[in-house]
Amino acid sequence: MKKKILVTGGCGYIGSHTVVSLIENNFEVTIIDDLSNSQEDVIDSIKEITGIKPNFLKCDLKNKDHIDNILKYHKGFEAIIHFAAHKAVGESVQNPLMYYQNNLTGLINLLVCAQKYNINNLIFSSSATVYGNPESLPISEKNKTQRPSSPYGNSKKVAEEIIEDLATASKDFSAISLRYFNPIGAHKSGLIGELPTGIPNNLMPYITQTAIGLREKLMVFGNDYPTKDGTPIRDYIHVEDLADAHVKALSRLLNKSQETNFEIMNLGTGNGFSVLEVIKTFEEVTQQKLNYEITQRRSGDVPKLYADAKLAEEKLNWKAERTLNEMIKSSWIWEQKVRKQL
Ligand code: UD1
């Protein structure tokens, strides 16, 4: 019998890649998603990749009765992987209550219902943003967290604290919080990838949209940081590596291999690349000339962020394997497919 897993936000960018990985590892997946920032046809693409169509139920996690109803009629979930959240940093600064309501009320409703129906395993989609501007690098899980500079980031930090409190109160409950560094790339099939609505905030979709002609030029936010070429350094990780890590973390939960019932792990490669290095690699890999201009710093950006990824390697037997070239190549193929140029 396949183990049943509930994936919230499974139509989204990281969620959809994880669903593919779960199906390929023989799990039975049910997705709940409100489709606020994703498309239902992702389900068909997942079927095209894996040969299996995941179950899908449209559900807004702010509606607790709806979650309750779903869990009442769909029994037997062994774990929840919780991706569903708003994630636009700038929008969260403009509208903090919308972010706290969606990301935190959604989490609390989900946990209340999970407790009621005895689903005691949770994987949480967190972010390296909880480290703020780190005092030392590479960043290990032992680094202190800081109040993130945006309500989006803070919603991730508070969510981790809520999950930790529940783990302290209930010994039956187990959770792993995965702190992502900078996920980029797309599935090798070119069938799923990141689909930002409106103008992208993040570097890679902005680069690919500029190269395809959707944006006039990329603005490089500052070249006066204390880094090798003055532009900020990030730890970019292929979304397929990230997806595989979720499957490993899930196995750790289901096999009861945890040392404590709340664990935190960084998911990164451990390597940092500057914005200019990413641009240069993009130009080399795709043979596209990128129109870009150096402009002033973006508020809230830190100079350097890259992971100490040893804990996940040790505890999950997982290591990010795909190179920056592969990340960029797959992002570019995806962009071309979306715009019907491939
Ligand atoms: C951002 C969020 C982080 C979130 C993550 C999700 C901020 C401050 N942080 O991380 O909370 O978890 O996305 O993926 O927004 N850059 C440009 N021009 C652009 C876009 C980006 O130069 O048009 C630069 C940025 O200055 C940064 C790097 O590219 O140095 C990466 O930026 P981005 O992809 O937005 O990720 P983060 O800022 O690291």
CSV table of C-alpha atoms and ligand atoms in Angstrom, one decimal:
chain,number,residue,atom,x,y,z
A,1,MET,CA,0.0,0.0,0.0
A,2,LYS,CA,1.3,3.4,-0.9
A,3,LYS,CA,1.6,5.9,1.9
A,4,LYS,CA,-0.7,8.9,1.6
A,5,ILE,CA,0.8,12.4,1.8
A,6,LEU,CA,-1.1,15.7,1.8
A,7,VAL,CA,0.7,18.5,0.0
A,8,THR,CA,-0.5,22.0,0.5
A,9,GLY,CA,0.5,24.4,-2.2
A,10,GLY,CA,1.3,21.4,-4.4
A,11,CYS,CA,0.5,23.3,-7.6
A,12,GLY,CA,3.1,26.0,-6.9
A,13,TYR,CA,6.8,26.1,-7.9
A,14,ILE,CA,8.5,24.1,-5.3
A,15,GLY,CA,5.4,22.1,-4.4
A,16,SER,CA,4.9,20.8,-7.9
A,17,HIS,CA,8.5,19.6,-8.2
A,18,THR,CA,8.2,17.9,-4.8
A,19,VAL,CA,4.9,16.2,-5.9
A,20,VAL,CA,6.8,14.7,-8.9
A,21,SER,CA,9.5,13.4,-6.6
A,22,LEU,CA,7.0,12.0,-4.2
A,23,ILE,CA,5.1,10.1,-6.9
A,24,GLU,CA,8.4,8.8,-8.3
A,25,ASN,CA,9.2,7.5,-4.9
A,26,ASN,CA,5.9,5.7,-4.7
A,27,PHE,CA,3.8,7.9,-2.4
A,28,GLU,CA,0.2,8.7,-3.1
A,29,VAL,CA,-0.2,12.4,-3.2
A,30,THR,CA,-3.2,14.6,-2.6
A,31,ILE,CA,-2.7,18.3,-3.3
A,32,ILE,CA,-4.7,21.1,-1.7
A,33,ASP,CA,-4.1,24.5,-3.2
A,34,ASP,CA,-6.2,27.7,-3.5
A,35,LEU,CA,-4.7,28.4,-6.9
A,36,SER,CA,-4.1,32.0,-5.9
A,37,ASN,CA,-0.6,31.9,-7.4
A,38,SER,CA,-0.7,28.7,-9.5
A,39,GLN,CA,-2.6,27.0,-12.3
A,40,GLU,CA,-4.6,23.8,-12.1
A,41,ASP,CA,-3.1,22.5,-15.4
A,42,VAL,CA,0.1,21.9,-13.4
A,43,ILE,CA,-1.7,18.6,-12.4
A,44,ASP,CA,-1.8,17.5,-16.0
A,45,SER,CA,1.9,18.3,-16.4
A,46,ILE,CA,2.7,16.2,-13.3
A,47,LYS,CA,0.7,13.4,-14.9
A,48,GLU,CA,2.7,13.8,-18.1
A,49,ILE,CA,6.0,13.5,-16.2
A,50,THR,CA,5.1,10.7,-13.8
A,51,GLY,CA,2.2,8.8,-15.5
A,52,ILE,CA,0.2,9.3,-12.4
A,53,LYS,CA,-2.3,12.1,-11.7
A,54,PRO,CA,-2.2,13.3,-8.1
A,55,ASN,CA,-5.6,13.9,-6.3
A,56,PHE,CA,-6.4,17.6,-6.3
A,57,LEU,CA,-8.8,19.6,-4.1
A,58,LYS,CA,-9.1,23.3,-4.3
A,59,CYS,CA,-8.9,24.7,-0.8
A,60,ASP,CA,-8.1,28.0,0.9
A,61,LEU,CA,-6.4,27.2,4.2
A,62,LYS,CA,-7.9,30.3,5.8
A,63,ASN,CA,-11.2,28.3,5.7
A,64,LYS,CA,-10.8,25.9,8.6
A,65,ASP,CA,-14.1,24.2,8.0
A,66,HIS,CA,-13.1,23.4,4.5
A,67,ILE,CA,-9.8,21.7,5.7
A,68,ASP,CA,-11.8,19.9,8.4
A,69,ASN,CA,-14.2,18.6,5.8
A,70,ILE,CA,-11.4,17.4,3.5
A,71,LEU,CA,-9.7,15.5,6.3
A,72,LYS,CA,-13.0,14.0,7.4
A,73,TYR,CA,-13.7,12.5,4.0
A,74,HIS,CA,-10.1,11.7,2.9
A,75,LYS,CA,-8.6,9.6,5.6
A,76,GLY,CA,-5.2,8.0,6.1
A,77,PHE,CA,-2.7,10.7,5.5
A,78,GLU,CA,0.6,9.9,7.1
A,79,ALA,CA,2.2,13.3,6.8
A,80,ILE,CA,1.6,16.8,5.5
A,81,ILE,CA,4.1,18.8,3.5
A,82,HIS,CA,3.1,22.4,3.9
A,83,PHE,CA,4.1,24.8,1.1
A,84,ALA,CA,1.0,27.0,0.7
A,85,ALA,CA,1.9,30.6,1.5
A,86,HIS,CA,2.2,34.0,-0.1
A,87,LYS,CA,5.8,34.8,-0.9
A,88,ALA,CA,6.2,38.2,-2.4
A,89,VAL,CA,8.5,40.2,-0.2
A,90,GLY,CA,7.5,43.7,-1.4
A,91,GLU,CA,3.8,42.9,-1.3
A,92,SER,CA,4.2,41.7,2.3
A,93,VAL,CA,5.7,45.1,3.3
A,94,GLN,CA,2.7,46.9,1.7
A,95,ASN,CA,0.1,44.5,3.1
A,96,PRO,CA,1.5,42.8,6.3
A,97,LEU,CA,-1.9,41.7,7.6
A,98,MET,CA,-2.7,39.9,4.4
A,99,TYR,CA,0.6,38.0,4.8
A,100,TYR,CA,0.1,37.2,8.5
A,101,GLN,CA,-3.5,36.2,7.9
A,102,ASN,CA,-2.7,33.9,5.0
A,103,ASN,CA,0.6,32.4,6.1
A,104,LEU,CA,-0.1,32.1,9.8
A,105,THR,CA,-3.9,31.6,10.0
A,106,GLY,CA,-3.4,29.1,7.2
A,107,LEU,CA,-0.8,27.2,9.2
A,108,ILE,CA,-2.7,27.3,12.4
A,109,ASN,CA,-5.9,26.0,10.8
A,110,LEU,CA,-4.0,23.2,9.1
A,111,LEU,CA,-2.3,22.2,12.4
A,112,VAL,CA,-5.6,22.3,14.4
A,113,CYS,CA,-7.2,20.0,11.8
A,114,ALA,CA,-4.2,17.8,11.6
A,115,GLN,CA,-4.3,17.3,15.3
A,116,LYS,CA,-8.0,16.5,15.2
A,117,TYR,CA,-7.5,13.8,12.6
A,118,ASN,CA,-4.3,12.5,14.1
A,119,ILE,CA,-1.9,13.4,11.3
A,120,ASN,CA,1.3,13.8,13.3
A,121,ASN,CA,4.0,14.4,10.8
A,122,LEU,CA,4.8,17.8,9.2
A,123,ILE,CA,7.4,19.1,6.8
A,124,PHE,CA,7.4,22.9,6.7
A,125,SER,CA,8.7,25.1,3.9
A,126,SER,CA,10.9,27.7,5.5
A,127,SER,CA,13.5,30.1,4.3
A,128,ALA,CA,17.0,31.3,4.9
A,129,THR,CA,15.5,34.7,5.3
A,130,VAL,CA,15.0,33.8,9.0
A,131,TYR,CA,18.8,34.3,9.5
A,132,GLY,CA,18.6,38.0,8.5
A,133,ASN,CA,22.1,39.4,7.9
A,134,PRO,CA,24.2,36.6,9.4
A,135,GLU,CA,27.1,37.2,11.7
A,136,SER,CA,29.1,34.4,10.3
A,137,LEU,CA,29.3,32.4,7.1
A,138,PRO,CA,28.6,29.7,6.0
A,139,ILE,CA,25.3,29.8,7.9
A,140,SER,CA,24.6,26.7,9.9
A,141,GLU,CA,21.4,25.9,11.7
A,142,LYS,CA,23.2,27.0,14.9
A,143,ASN,CA,23.4,30.6,13.7
A,144,LYS,CA,21.0,32.8,15.5
A,145,THR,CA,17.8,33.8,13.7
A,146,GLN,CA,17.0,37.5,13.4
A,147,ARG,CA,13.8,39.3,12.8
A,148,PRO,CA,13.5,39.2,9.0
A,149,SER,CA,13.2,42.5,7.2
A,150,SER,CA,9.8,41.7,5.7
A,151,PRO,CA,6.5,40.5,7.0
A,152,TYR,CA,6.8,37.6,4.5
A,153,GLY,CA,10.1,36.6,6.1
A,154,ASN,CA,8.8,37.1,9.6
A,155,SER,CA,5.8,34.9,8.8
A,156,LYS,CA,8.2,32.1,8.2
A,157,LYS,CA,10.1,32.8,11.4
A,158,VAL,CA,6.9,32.9,13.5
A,159,ALA,CA,5.5,29.8,11.7
A,160,GLU,CA,8.6,27.9,12.8
A,161,GLU,CA,8.1,29.0,16.4
A,162,ILE,CA,4.4,27.9,16.3
A,163,ILE,CA,5.4,24.5,15.0
A,164,GLU,CA,8.2,24.2,17.6
A,165,ASP,CA,5.7,25.1,20.4
A,166,LEU,CA,3.4,22.4,19.2
A,167,ALA,CA,6.2,19.9,19.1
A,168,THR,CA,7.1,20.8,22.7
A,169,ALA,CA,3.5,20.4,23.8
A,170,SER,CA,2.7,17.2,21.9
A,171,LYS,CA,5.3,14.4,21.8
A,172,ASP,CA,3.2,12.5,19.2
A,173,PHE,CA,3.8,15.4,16.8
A,174,SER,CA,7.0,15.5,14.7
A,175,ALA,CA,8.1,18.2,12.3
A,176,ILE,CA,11.1,19.1,10.1
A,177,SER,CA,11.5,22.7,9.0
A,178,LEU,CA,13.5,23.1,5.8
A,179,ARG,CA,15.2,26.4,5.3
A,180,TYR,CA,15.6,27.0,1.6
A,181,PHE,CA,18.4,29.2,0.3
A,182,ASN,CA,17.6,30.4,-3.3
A,183,PRO,CA,15.7,27.9,-5.3
A,184,ILE,CA,15.9,28.3,-9.1
A,185,GLY,CA,15.8,26.0,-12.1
A,186,ALA,CA,13.0,23.9,-13.5
A,187,HIS,CA,12.1,20.3,-14.1
A,188,LYS,CA,14.3,18.6,-16.8
A,189,SER,CA,11.2,17.8,-18.8
A,190,GLY,CA,10.5,21.5,-19.3
A,191,LEU,CA,6.9,20.8,-18.2
A,192,ILE,CA,6.9,22.5,-14.8
A,193,GLY,CA,8.8,25.5,-13.4
A,194,GLU,CA,8.4,28.8,-11.8
A,195,LEU,CA,5.5,31.0,-13.1
A,196,PRO,CA,5.6,34.3,-11.3
A,197,THR,CA,2.5,36.5,-11.7
A,198,GLY,CA,3.3,40.0,-12.8
A,199,ILE,CA,6.8,41.5,-12.6
A,200,PRO,CA,9.2,39.0,-11.0
A,201,ASN,CA,10.9,40.0,-7.7
A,202,ASN,CA,13.5,37.3,-7.9
A,203,LEU,CA,16.7,37.3,-9.9
A,204,MET,CA,16.4,34.2,-12.2
A,205,PRO,CA,12.8,34.8,-13.5
A,206,TYR,CA,13.8,38.4,-14.1
A,207,ILE,CA,16.8,37.3,-16.1
A,208,THR,CA,14.9,34.8,-18.2
A,209,GLN,CA,12.0,37.2,-18.8
A,210,THR,CA,14.5,39.9,-19.9
A,211,ALA,CA,16.3,37.5,-22.2
A,212,ILE,CA,13.0,36.5,-23.9
A,213,GLY,CA,12.1,40.1,-24.4
A,214,LEU,CA,9.3,40.5,-21.8
A,215,ARG,CA,11.3,43.0,-19.7
A,216,GLU,CA,13.5,45.6,-21.2
A,217,LYS,CA,16.5,45.2,-18.9
A,218,LEU,CA,17.6,43.7,-15.6
A,219,MET,CA,18.4,46.1,-12.9
A,220,VAL,CA,21.4,44.8,-10.8
A,221,PHE,CA,20.6,46.1,-7.3
A,222,GLY,CA,24.0,47.5,-6.2
A,223,ASN,CA,27.7,46.8,-6.9
A,224,ASP,CA,29.2,48.3,-3.8
A,225,TYR,CA,28.7,45.4,-1.4
A,226,PRO,CA,31.8,44.0,0.3
A,227,THR,CA,32.0,41.0,-2.1
A,228,LYS,CA,34.5,40.0,-4.8
A,229,ASP,CA,32.8,42.0,-7.6
A,230,GLY,CA,30.6,44.2,-5.4
A,231,THR,CA,27.3,42.4,-6.1
A,232,PRO,CA,25.5,40.2,-3.5
A,233,ILE,CA,26.3,36.5,-3.1
A,234,ARG,CA,23.6,33.9,-2.8
A,235,ASP,CA,23.4,30.1,-2.6
A,236,TYR,CA,21.3,29.1,-5.6
A,237,ILE,CA,19.9,25.6,-5.4
A,238,HIS,CA,18.2,23.6,-8.2
A,239,VAL,CA,14.5,23.1,-7.4
A,240,GLU,CA,14.8,19.3,-8.3
A,241,ASP,CA,17.5,18.9,-5.6
A,242,LEU,CA,15.2,20.7,-3.2
A,243,ALA,CA,12.3,18.4,-4.1
A,244,ASP,CA,14.5,15.3,-3.5
A,245,ALA,CA,15.4,16.7,0.0
A,246,HIS,CA,11.7,16.8,0.9
A,247,VAL,CA,11.3,13.1,0.1
A,248,LYS,CA,14.3,12.3,2.2
A,249,ALA,CA,13.0,14.4,5.1
A,250,LEU,CA,9.7,12.7,4.8
A,251,SER,CA,11.3,9.3,5.1
A,252,ARG,CA,13.1,10.5,8.2
A,253,LEU,CA,9.8,11.4,9.7
A,254,LEU,CA,8.0,8.3,8.7
A,255,ASN,CA,10.9,6.0,9.8
A,256,LYS,CA,10.9,7.8,13.1
A,257,SER,CA,14.7,8.5,12.7
A,258,GLN,CA,14.5,12.0,14.2
A,259,GLU,CA,16.6,12.9,17.2
A,260,THR,CA,14.1,15.4,18.5
A,261,ASN,CA,10.5,15.9,17.4
A,262,PHE,CA,11.3,19.3,15.9
A,263,GLU,CA,14.3,19.6,13.6
A,264,ILE,CA,15.5,22.3,11.4
A,265,MET,CA,17.7,21.9,8.3
A,266,ASN,CA,19.3,24.2,5.7
A,267,LEU,CA,18.8,23.3,2.1
A,268,GLY,CA,21.5,24.9,0.0
A,269,THR,CA,24.5,23.8,-2.0
A,270,GLY,CA,27.1,25.6,0.3
A,271,ASN,CA,28.4,27.6,-2.7
A,272,GLY,CA,27.8,31.2,-3.2
A,273,PHE,CA,27.5,33.1,-6.5
A,274,SER,CA,27.4,36.8,-7.1
A,275,VAL,CA,24.7,38.4,-9.3
A,276,LEU,CA,27.3,39.2,-11.9
A,277,GLU,CA,28.5,35.6,-11.9
A,278,VAL,CA,24.9,34.4,-12.4
A,279,ILE,CA,24.5,36.9,-15.3
A,280,LYS,CA,27.8,35.8,-16.9
A,281,THR,CA,26.9,32.1,-16.5
A,282,PHE,CA,23.5,32.8,-18.1
A,283,GLU,CA,25.1,34.4,-21.1
A,284,GLU,CA,27.6,31.6,-21.5
A,285,VAL,CA,25.1,28.7,-21.1
A,286,THR,CA,22.3,30.2,-23.2
A,287,GLN,CA,24.4,32.2,-25.7
A,288,GLN,CA,22.0,35.1,-25.1
A,289,LYS,CA,23.3,38.6,-24.4
A,290,LEU,CA,21.5,40.0,-21.4
A,291,ASN,CA,20.6,43.7,-21.2
A,292,TYR,CA,21.4,44.9,-17.7
A,293,GLU,CA,22.3,48.0,-15.7
A,294,ILE,CA,23.8,48.6,-12.3
A,295,THR,CA,21.4,50.6,-10.1
A,296,GLN,CA,21.1,51.3,-6.4
A,297,ARG,CA,20.8,48.7,-3.7
A,298,ARG,CA,17.4,47.1,-2.9
A,299,SER,CA,16.4,47.7,0.7
A,300,GLY,CA,16.6,44.6,2.8
A,301,ASP,CA,19.2,42.8,0.7
A,302,VAL,CA,22.2,41.4,2.6
A,303,PRO,CA,25.7,41.1,1.1
A,304,LYS,CA,26.3,37.4,1.5
A,305,LEU,CA,24.1,34.4,2.2
A,306,TYR,CA,25.2,30.8,1.7
A,307,ALA,CA,24.5,27.6,3.6
A,308,ASP,CA,26.5,25.2,5.7
A,309,ALA,CA,24.6,22.3,4.2
A,310,LYS,CA,26.3,19.5,6.3
A,311,LEU,CA,23.5,18.8,8.6
A,312,ALA,CA,21.1,17.8,5.8
A,313,GLU,CA,23.8,15.7,4.3
A,314,GLU,CA,24.4,13.9,7.6
A,315,LYS,CA,20.8,13.5,8.7
A,316,LEU,CA,19.0,13.0,5.4
A,317,ASN,CA,21.8,11.5,3.3
A,318,TRP,CA,21.1,14.2,0.8
A,319,LYS,CA,23.3,16.6,-1.0
A,320,ALA,CA,22.5,19.1,-3.7
A,321,GLU,CA,24.1,17.8,-6.9
A,322,ARG,CA,23.0,19.9,-9.8
A,323,THR,CA,25.3,22.7,-11.0
A,324,LEU,CA,24.6,26.4,-11.6
A,325,ASN,CA,24.8,25.7,-15.3
A,326,GLU,CA,22.1,23.0,-15.0
A,327,MET,CA,19.9,25.4,-12.9
A,328,ILE,CA,20.3,28.2,-15.5
A,329,LYS,CA,19.8,25.9,-18.5
A,330,SER,CA,16.6,24.4,-17.2
A,331,SER,CA,15.2,27.9,-16.2
A,332,TRP,CA,15.9,29.1,-19.7
A,333,ILE,CA,14.3,26.0,-21.4
A,334,TRP,CA,11.2,26.5,-19.1
A,335,GLU,CA,11.0,30.2,-20.0
A,336,GLN,CA,11.1,29.4,-23.7
A,337,LYS,CA,8.5,26.7,-23.4
A,338,VAL,CA,6.1,29.0,-21.4
A,339,ARG,CA,6.5,31.7,-24.1
A,340,LYS,CA,6.0,29.0,-26.8
A,341,GLN,CA,9.4,29.6,-28.3
A,342,LEU,CA,10.5,26.0,-28.0
B,1,UD1,C1,14.4,36.8,-1.8
B,1,UD1,C2,13.7,37.3,-0.5
B,1,UD1,C3,13.6,36.1,0.5
B,1,UD1,C4,12.9,35.0,-0.2
B,1,UD1,C5,13.5,34.6,-1.5
B,1,UD1,C6,12.6,33.6,-2.2
B,1,UD1,C7,14.3,39.7,-0.3
B,1,UD1,C8,15.1,40.7,0.5
B,1,UD1,N1,14.5,38.4,0.1
B,1,UD1,O1,15.7,36.4,-1.5
B,1,UD1,O2,13.0,36.6,1.6
B,1,UD1,O3,12.8,33.9,0.7
B,1,UD1,O4,13.6,35.7,-2.3
B,1,UD1,O5,13.2,33.1,-3.3
B,1,UD1,O6,13.6,40.0,-1.2
B,1,UD1,N2,18.6,41.0,-7.8
B,1,UD1,C9,18.9,42.0,-8.7
B,1,UD1,N3,18.0,42.3,-9.6
B,1,UD1,C10,16.7,41.8,-9.6
B,1,UD1,C11,16.4,40.8,-8.7
B,1,UD1,C12,17.4,40.4,-7.8
B,1,UD1,O7,20.0,42.5,-8.8
B,1,UD1,O8,15.9,42.2,-10.4
B,1,UD1,C13,19.7,40.5,-6.9
B,1,UD1,C14,19.3,40.8,-5.4
B,1,UD1,O9,19.8,42.0,-5.0
B,1,UD1,C15,20.0,39.6,-4.7
B,1,UD1,C16,20.0,38.5,-5.7
B,1,UD1,O10,19.8,39.1,-7.0
B,1,UD1,O11,21.3,40.0,-4.4
B,1,UD1,C17,19.0,37.5,-5.5
B,1,UD1,O12,17.7,38.1,-5.3
B,1,UD1,P1,16.4,37.3,-5.2
B,1,UD1,O13,16.3,36.3,-6.3
B,1,UD1,O14,15.3,38.3,-5.1
B,1,UD1,O15,16.6,36.5,-3.8
B,1,UD1,P2,16.9,37.0,-2.3
B,1,UD1,O16,16.8,38.5,-2.3
B,1,UD1,O17,18.1,36.4,-1.9
